[in-house]
GROMACS .gro file of C-alpha atoms in nm:
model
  309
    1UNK     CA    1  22.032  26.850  21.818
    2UNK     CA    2  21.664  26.845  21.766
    3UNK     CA    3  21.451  26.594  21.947
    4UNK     CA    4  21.333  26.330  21.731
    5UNK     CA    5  20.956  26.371  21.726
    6UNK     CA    6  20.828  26.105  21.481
    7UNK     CA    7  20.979  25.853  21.229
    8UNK     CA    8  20.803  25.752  20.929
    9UNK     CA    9  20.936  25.414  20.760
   10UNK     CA   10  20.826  25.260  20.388
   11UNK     CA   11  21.029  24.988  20.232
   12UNK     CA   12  21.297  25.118  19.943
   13UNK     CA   13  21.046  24.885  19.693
   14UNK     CA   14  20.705  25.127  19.822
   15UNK     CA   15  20.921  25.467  19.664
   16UNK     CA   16  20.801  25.304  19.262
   17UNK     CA   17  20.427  25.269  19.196
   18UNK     CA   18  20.283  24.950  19.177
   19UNK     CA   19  19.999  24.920  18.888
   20UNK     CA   20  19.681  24.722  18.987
   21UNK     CA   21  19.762  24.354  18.850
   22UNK     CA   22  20.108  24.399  18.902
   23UNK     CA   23  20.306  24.169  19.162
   24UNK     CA   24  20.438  24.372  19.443
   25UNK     CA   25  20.808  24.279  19.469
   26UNK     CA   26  20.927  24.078  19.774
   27UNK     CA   27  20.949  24.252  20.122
   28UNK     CA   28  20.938  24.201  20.459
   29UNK     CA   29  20.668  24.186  20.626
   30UNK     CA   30  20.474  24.503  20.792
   31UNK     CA   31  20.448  24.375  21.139
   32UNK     CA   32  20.858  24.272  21.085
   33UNK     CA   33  20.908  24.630  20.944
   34UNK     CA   34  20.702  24.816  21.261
   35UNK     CA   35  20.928  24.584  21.506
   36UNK     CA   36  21.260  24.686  21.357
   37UNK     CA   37  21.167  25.011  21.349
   38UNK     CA   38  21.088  25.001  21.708
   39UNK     CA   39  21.339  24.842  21.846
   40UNK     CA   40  21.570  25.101  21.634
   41UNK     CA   41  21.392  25.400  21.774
   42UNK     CA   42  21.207  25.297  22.121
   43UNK     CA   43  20.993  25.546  22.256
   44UNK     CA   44  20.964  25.754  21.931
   45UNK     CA   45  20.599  25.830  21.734
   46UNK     CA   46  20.626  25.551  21.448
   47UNK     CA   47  20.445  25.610  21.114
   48UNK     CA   48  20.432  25.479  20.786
   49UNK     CA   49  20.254  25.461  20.470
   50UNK     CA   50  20.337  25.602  20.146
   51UNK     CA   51  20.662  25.891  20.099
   52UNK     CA   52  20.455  25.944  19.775
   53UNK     CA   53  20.122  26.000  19.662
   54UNK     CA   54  19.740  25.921  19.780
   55UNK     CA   55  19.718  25.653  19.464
   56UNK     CA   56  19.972  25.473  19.560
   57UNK     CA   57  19.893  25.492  19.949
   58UNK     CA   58  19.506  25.342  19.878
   59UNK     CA   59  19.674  25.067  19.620
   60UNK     CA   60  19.876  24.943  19.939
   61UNK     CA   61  19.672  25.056  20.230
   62UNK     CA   62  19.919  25.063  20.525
   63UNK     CA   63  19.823  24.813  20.876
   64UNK     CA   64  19.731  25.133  21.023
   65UNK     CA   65  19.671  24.913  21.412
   66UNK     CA   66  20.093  24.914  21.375
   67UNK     CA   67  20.171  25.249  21.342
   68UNK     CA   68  20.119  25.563  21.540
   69UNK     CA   69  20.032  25.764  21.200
   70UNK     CA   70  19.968  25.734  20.857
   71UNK     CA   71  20.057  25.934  20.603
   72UNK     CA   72  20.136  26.015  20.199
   73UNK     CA   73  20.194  26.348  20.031
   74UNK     CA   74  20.064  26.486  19.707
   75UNK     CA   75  20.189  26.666  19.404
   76UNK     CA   76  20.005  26.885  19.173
   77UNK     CA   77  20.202  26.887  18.851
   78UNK     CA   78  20.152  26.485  18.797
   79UNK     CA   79  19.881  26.519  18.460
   80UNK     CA   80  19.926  26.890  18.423
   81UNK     CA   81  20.111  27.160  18.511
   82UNK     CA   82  19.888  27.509  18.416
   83UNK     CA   83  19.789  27.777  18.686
   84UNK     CA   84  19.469  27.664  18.672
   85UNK     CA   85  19.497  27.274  18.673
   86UNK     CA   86  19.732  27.330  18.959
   87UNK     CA   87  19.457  27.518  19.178
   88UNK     CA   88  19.227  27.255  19.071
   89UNK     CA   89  19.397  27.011  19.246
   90UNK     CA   90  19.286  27.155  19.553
   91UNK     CA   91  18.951  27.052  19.444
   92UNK     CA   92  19.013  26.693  19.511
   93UNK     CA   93  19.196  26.701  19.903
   94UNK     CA   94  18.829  26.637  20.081
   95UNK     CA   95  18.824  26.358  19.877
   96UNK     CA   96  19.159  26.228  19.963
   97UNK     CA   97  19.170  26.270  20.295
   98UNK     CA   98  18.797  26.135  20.379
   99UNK     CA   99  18.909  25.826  20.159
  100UNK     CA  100  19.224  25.745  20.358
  101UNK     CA  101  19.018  25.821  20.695
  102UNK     CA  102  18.744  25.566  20.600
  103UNK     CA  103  19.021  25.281  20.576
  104UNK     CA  104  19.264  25.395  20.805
  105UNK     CA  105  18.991  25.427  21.099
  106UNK     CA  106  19.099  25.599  21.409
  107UNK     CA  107  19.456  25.627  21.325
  108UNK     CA  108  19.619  25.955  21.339
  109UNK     CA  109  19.622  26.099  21.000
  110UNK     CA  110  19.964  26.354  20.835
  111UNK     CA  111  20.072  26.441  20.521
  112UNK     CA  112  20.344  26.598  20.365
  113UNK     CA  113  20.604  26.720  20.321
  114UNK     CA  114  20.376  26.820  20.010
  115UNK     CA  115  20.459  27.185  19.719
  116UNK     CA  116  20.397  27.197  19.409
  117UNK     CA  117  20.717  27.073  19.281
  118UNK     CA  118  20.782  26.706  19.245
  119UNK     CA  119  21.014  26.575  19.524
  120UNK     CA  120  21.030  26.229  19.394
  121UNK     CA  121  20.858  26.088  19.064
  122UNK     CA  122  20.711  25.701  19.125
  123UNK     CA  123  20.651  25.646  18.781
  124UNK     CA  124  20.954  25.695  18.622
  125UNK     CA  125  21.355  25.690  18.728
  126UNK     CA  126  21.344  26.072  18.792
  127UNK     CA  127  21.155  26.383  18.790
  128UNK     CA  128  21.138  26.589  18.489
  129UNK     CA  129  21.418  26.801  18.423
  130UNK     CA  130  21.309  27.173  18.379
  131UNK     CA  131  21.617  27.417  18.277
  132UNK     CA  132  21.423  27.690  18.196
  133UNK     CA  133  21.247  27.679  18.476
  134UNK     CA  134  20.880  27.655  18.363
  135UNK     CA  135  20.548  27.508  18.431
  136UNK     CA  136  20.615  27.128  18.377
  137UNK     CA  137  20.491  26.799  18.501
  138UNK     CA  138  20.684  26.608  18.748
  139UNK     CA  139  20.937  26.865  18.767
  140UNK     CA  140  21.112  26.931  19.091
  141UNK     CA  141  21.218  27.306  19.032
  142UNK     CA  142  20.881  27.492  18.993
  143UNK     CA  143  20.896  27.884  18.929
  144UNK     CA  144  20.558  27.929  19.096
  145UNK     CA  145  20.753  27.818  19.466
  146UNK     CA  146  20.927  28.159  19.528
  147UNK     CA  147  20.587  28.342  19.410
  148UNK     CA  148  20.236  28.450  19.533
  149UNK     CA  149  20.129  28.183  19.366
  150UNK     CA  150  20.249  27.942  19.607
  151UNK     CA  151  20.140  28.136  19.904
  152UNK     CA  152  19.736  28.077  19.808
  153UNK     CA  153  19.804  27.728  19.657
  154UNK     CA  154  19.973  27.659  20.046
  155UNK     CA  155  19.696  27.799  20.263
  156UNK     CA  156  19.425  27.665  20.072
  157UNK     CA  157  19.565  27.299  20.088
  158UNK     CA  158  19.656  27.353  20.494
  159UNK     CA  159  19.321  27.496  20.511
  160UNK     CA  160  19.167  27.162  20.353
  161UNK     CA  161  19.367  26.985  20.573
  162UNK     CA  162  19.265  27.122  20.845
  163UNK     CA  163  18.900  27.061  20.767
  164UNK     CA  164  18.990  26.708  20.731
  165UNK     CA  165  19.101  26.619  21.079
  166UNK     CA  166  19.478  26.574  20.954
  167UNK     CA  167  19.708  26.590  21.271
  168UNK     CA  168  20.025  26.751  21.096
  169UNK     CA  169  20.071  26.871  20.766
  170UNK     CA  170  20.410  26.951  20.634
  171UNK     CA  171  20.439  27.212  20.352
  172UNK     CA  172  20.802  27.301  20.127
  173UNK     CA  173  21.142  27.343  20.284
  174UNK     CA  174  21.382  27.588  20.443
  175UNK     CA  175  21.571  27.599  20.142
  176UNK     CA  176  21.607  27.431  19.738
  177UNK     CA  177  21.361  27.338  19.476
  178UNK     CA  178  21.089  27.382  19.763
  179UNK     CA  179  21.240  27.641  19.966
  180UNK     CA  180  21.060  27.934  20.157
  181UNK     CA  181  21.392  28.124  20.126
  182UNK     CA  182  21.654  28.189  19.894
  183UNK     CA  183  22.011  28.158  20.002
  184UNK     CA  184  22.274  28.344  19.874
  185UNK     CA  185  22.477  28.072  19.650
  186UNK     CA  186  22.199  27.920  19.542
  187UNK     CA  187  22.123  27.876  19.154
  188UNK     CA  188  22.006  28.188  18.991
  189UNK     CA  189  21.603  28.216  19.034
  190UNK     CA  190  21.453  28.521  18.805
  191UNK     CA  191  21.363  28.814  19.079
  192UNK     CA  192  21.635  28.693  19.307
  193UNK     CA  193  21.935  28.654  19.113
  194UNK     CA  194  22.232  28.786  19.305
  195UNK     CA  195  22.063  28.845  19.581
  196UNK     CA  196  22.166  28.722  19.923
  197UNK     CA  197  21.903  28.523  20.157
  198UNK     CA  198  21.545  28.637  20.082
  199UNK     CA  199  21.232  28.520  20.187
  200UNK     CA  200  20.957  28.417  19.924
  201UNK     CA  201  20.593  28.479  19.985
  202UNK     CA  202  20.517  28.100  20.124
  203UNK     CA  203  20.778  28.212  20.422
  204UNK     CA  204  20.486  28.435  20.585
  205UNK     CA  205  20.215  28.202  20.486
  206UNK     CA  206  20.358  27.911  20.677
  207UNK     CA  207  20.490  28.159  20.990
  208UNK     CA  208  20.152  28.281  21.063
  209UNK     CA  209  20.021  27.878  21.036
  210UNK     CA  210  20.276  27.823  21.225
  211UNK     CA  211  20.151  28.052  21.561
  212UNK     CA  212  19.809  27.926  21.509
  213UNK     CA  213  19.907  27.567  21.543
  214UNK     CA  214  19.714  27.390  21.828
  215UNK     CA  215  19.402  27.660  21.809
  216UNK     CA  216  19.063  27.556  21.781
  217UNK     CA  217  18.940  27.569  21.431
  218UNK     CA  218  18.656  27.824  21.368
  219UNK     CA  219  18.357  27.732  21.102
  220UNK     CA  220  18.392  27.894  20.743
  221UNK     CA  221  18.146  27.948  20.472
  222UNK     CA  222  18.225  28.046  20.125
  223UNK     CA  223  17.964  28.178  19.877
  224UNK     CA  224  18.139  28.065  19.590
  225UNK     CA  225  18.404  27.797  19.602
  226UNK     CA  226  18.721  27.823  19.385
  227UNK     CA  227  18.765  28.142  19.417
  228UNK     CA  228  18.890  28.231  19.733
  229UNK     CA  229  19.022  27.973  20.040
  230UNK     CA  230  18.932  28.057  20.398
  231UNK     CA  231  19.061  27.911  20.720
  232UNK     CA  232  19.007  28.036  21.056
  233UNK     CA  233  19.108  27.961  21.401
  234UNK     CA  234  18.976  28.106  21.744
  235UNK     CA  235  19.171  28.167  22.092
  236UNK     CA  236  19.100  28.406  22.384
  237UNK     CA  237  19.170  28.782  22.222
  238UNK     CA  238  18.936  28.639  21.895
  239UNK     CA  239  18.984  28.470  21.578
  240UNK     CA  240  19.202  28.480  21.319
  241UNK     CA  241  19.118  28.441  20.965
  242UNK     CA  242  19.327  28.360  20.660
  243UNK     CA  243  19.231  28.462  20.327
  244UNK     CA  244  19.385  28.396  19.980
  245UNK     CA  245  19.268  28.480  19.632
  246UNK     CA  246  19.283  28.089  19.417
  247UNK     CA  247  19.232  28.331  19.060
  248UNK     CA  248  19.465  28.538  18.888
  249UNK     CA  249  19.198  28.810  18.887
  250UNK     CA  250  19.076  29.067  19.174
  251UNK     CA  251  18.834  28.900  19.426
  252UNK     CA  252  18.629  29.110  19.672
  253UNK     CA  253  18.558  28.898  20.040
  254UNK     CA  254  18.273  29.054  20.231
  255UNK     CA  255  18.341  28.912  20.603
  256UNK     CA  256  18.055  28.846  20.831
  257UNK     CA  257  18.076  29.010  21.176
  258UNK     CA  258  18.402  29.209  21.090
  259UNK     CA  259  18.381  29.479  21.397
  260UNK     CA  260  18.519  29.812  21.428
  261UNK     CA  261  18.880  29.687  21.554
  262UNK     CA  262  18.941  29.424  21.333
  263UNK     CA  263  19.283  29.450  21.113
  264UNK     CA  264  19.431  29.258  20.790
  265UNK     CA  265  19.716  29.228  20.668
  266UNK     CA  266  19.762  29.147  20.303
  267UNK     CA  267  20.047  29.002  20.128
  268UNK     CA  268  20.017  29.100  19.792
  269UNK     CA  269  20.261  29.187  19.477
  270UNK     CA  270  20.282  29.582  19.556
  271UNK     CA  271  20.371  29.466  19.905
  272UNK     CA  272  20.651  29.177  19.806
  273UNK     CA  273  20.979  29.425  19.804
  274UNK     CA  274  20.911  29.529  20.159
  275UNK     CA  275  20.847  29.103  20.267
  276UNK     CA  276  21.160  28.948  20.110
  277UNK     CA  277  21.399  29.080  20.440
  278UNK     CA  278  21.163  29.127  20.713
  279UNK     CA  279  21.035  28.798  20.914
  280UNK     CA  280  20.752  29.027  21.065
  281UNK     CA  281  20.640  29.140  20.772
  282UNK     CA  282  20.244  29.062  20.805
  283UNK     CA  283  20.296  29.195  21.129
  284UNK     CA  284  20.406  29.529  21.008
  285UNK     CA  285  20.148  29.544  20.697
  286UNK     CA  286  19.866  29.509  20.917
  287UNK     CA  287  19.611  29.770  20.927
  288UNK     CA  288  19.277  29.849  21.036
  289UNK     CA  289  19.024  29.684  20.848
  290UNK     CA  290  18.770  29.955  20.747
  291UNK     CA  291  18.416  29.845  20.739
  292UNK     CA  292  18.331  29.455  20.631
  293UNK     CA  293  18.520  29.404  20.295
  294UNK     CA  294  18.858  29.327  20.149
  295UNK     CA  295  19.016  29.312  19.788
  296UNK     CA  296  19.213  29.037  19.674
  297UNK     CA  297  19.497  29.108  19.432
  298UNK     CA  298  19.585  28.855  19.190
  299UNK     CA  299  19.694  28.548  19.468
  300UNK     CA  300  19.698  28.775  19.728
  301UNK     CA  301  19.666  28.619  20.110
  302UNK     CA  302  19.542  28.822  20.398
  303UNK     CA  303  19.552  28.733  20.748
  304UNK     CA  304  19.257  28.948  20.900
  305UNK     CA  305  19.237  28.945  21.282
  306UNK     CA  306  18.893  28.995  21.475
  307UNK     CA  307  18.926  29.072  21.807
  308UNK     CA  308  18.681  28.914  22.118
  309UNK     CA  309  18.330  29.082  22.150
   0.00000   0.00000   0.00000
């Protein structure tokens, strides 16, 4: 069995929002809540918050002096659910997560598990049912999870965390609505159906995070927001850097100090067949970077490595 790591606990009455001049319903009491949870779990990383979204978090701003974390997740389909409203969103994380630092102080800040599906809809009794599998609000099945889409939307937001001094973000699922994978038996999904376990685009993205964890973070400037996300992270044979295209036309990065050895891999839609079986798949698309630039595809993410001078 895995080690239990961390716990996060919210009252049952915290998973509805509560509108400003609304009574909150009856609950215990947080510092009753931390000590149950405590004495339930000793020695485990205790955290709390909101299992829903930054509004509802700031409305009922957590004792943050009881609780080894804070944390909330977002969604991106709450007042619109278009391609570009969805990469919008992005827009607004430095805002989120410098508001919750300012009242949460020193605390130790997470967030997730966040996608661009809806995992659980506090403003209604359920999430928006979506049978044929389109772009809709507050929907839990979203057909942009298994695509490129999703891999660009999922850097740039980990990249944003990053930047924002969040401790641990938590992005999708193995499997379902907000899977990285498809697993044989699972409902039909248009460019998997019948196929047995296959890995969607996100599955890389998140992998290659994934090895990076812990590394120092390495400054980024962009000459035109929007358009592309950057992230980068150092360690001793050089720096990585992750790329992604936000637009749904080509984008052209020219990167600073690129040297002679430096390689990229780039996950992009002529190079999706060859991904959706092979875990090492940015591994095996990477090639030497030739002089400074790269093109972006439509969505495309590339994961450019620049080895120590």
């Amino acid at each position: 069995a895995l080690p239990l790591a961390g716990l996060t606990v919210s009252p049952a009455a915290d998973l509805r929002s509560i509108l400003p001049g609304t009574p909150w319903p009856p609950i215990a009491a947080a510092e009753a809540i931390a000590a149950a949870a405590r004495a339930a779990f000793p020695g485990v990383v205790l955290g709390g918050g909101m299992l829903s979204y930054f509004t509802e978090l700031n409305r009922k701003r957590p004792p943050a002096a009881l609780l080894d974390y804070v944390t909330h997740t977002t969604c991106p389909i709450v007042h619109a659910a278009d391609d570009r409203s969805v990469m919008e969103t992005l827009e607004a994380m430095p805002s989120i997560l410098s508001s919750t630092r300012a009242f949460i102080g020193d605390t130790p800040y997470r967030i997730g598990p966040s996608a661009i599906g809806c995992r659980q809809n506090p403003y209604g009794k359920a999430t928006t049912a979506n049978p044929r599998d389109e772009r809709v609000c507050l929907a839990e099945n979203d057909p942009r999870q298994r695509g490129l889409f999703n891999a660009a939307w999922t850097l740039a937001y980990v990249a944003a965390c990053a930047r924002g001094g969040v401790e641990a973000v938590a992005m999708s699922a193995p499997t379902g609505p907000f899977g990285v994978l498809h697993r044989e038996g699972e409902a039909a999904k248009p460019g998997y159906d019948g196929a047995a376990d296959a890995l969607y685009p996100v599955f890389h993205v998140l992998a290659a995070l994934a090895r990076c964890a812990g590394r120092p973070l390495v400054e980024t400037r962009l000459s035109r927001s929007g358009s592309v996300a950057a992230l980068a992270v150092g360690g001793p044979e050089g720096t990585t850097l992750f790329l992604a295209n936000l637009t749904a036309v080509e984008q052209t990065v020219r990167i600073a100090g690129a040297r002679v050895a430096a390689t990229a891999a780039v996950l992009e839609e002529a190079a999706l067949e060859a991904t959706t079986a092979d875990t090492a798949a940015l591994d095996r698309l990477a090639a030497p970077l030739e002089g400074d630039t790269l093109t972006l595809d439509a969505y495309a993410v590339a994961v450019v490595r620049l080895p120590a001078a």
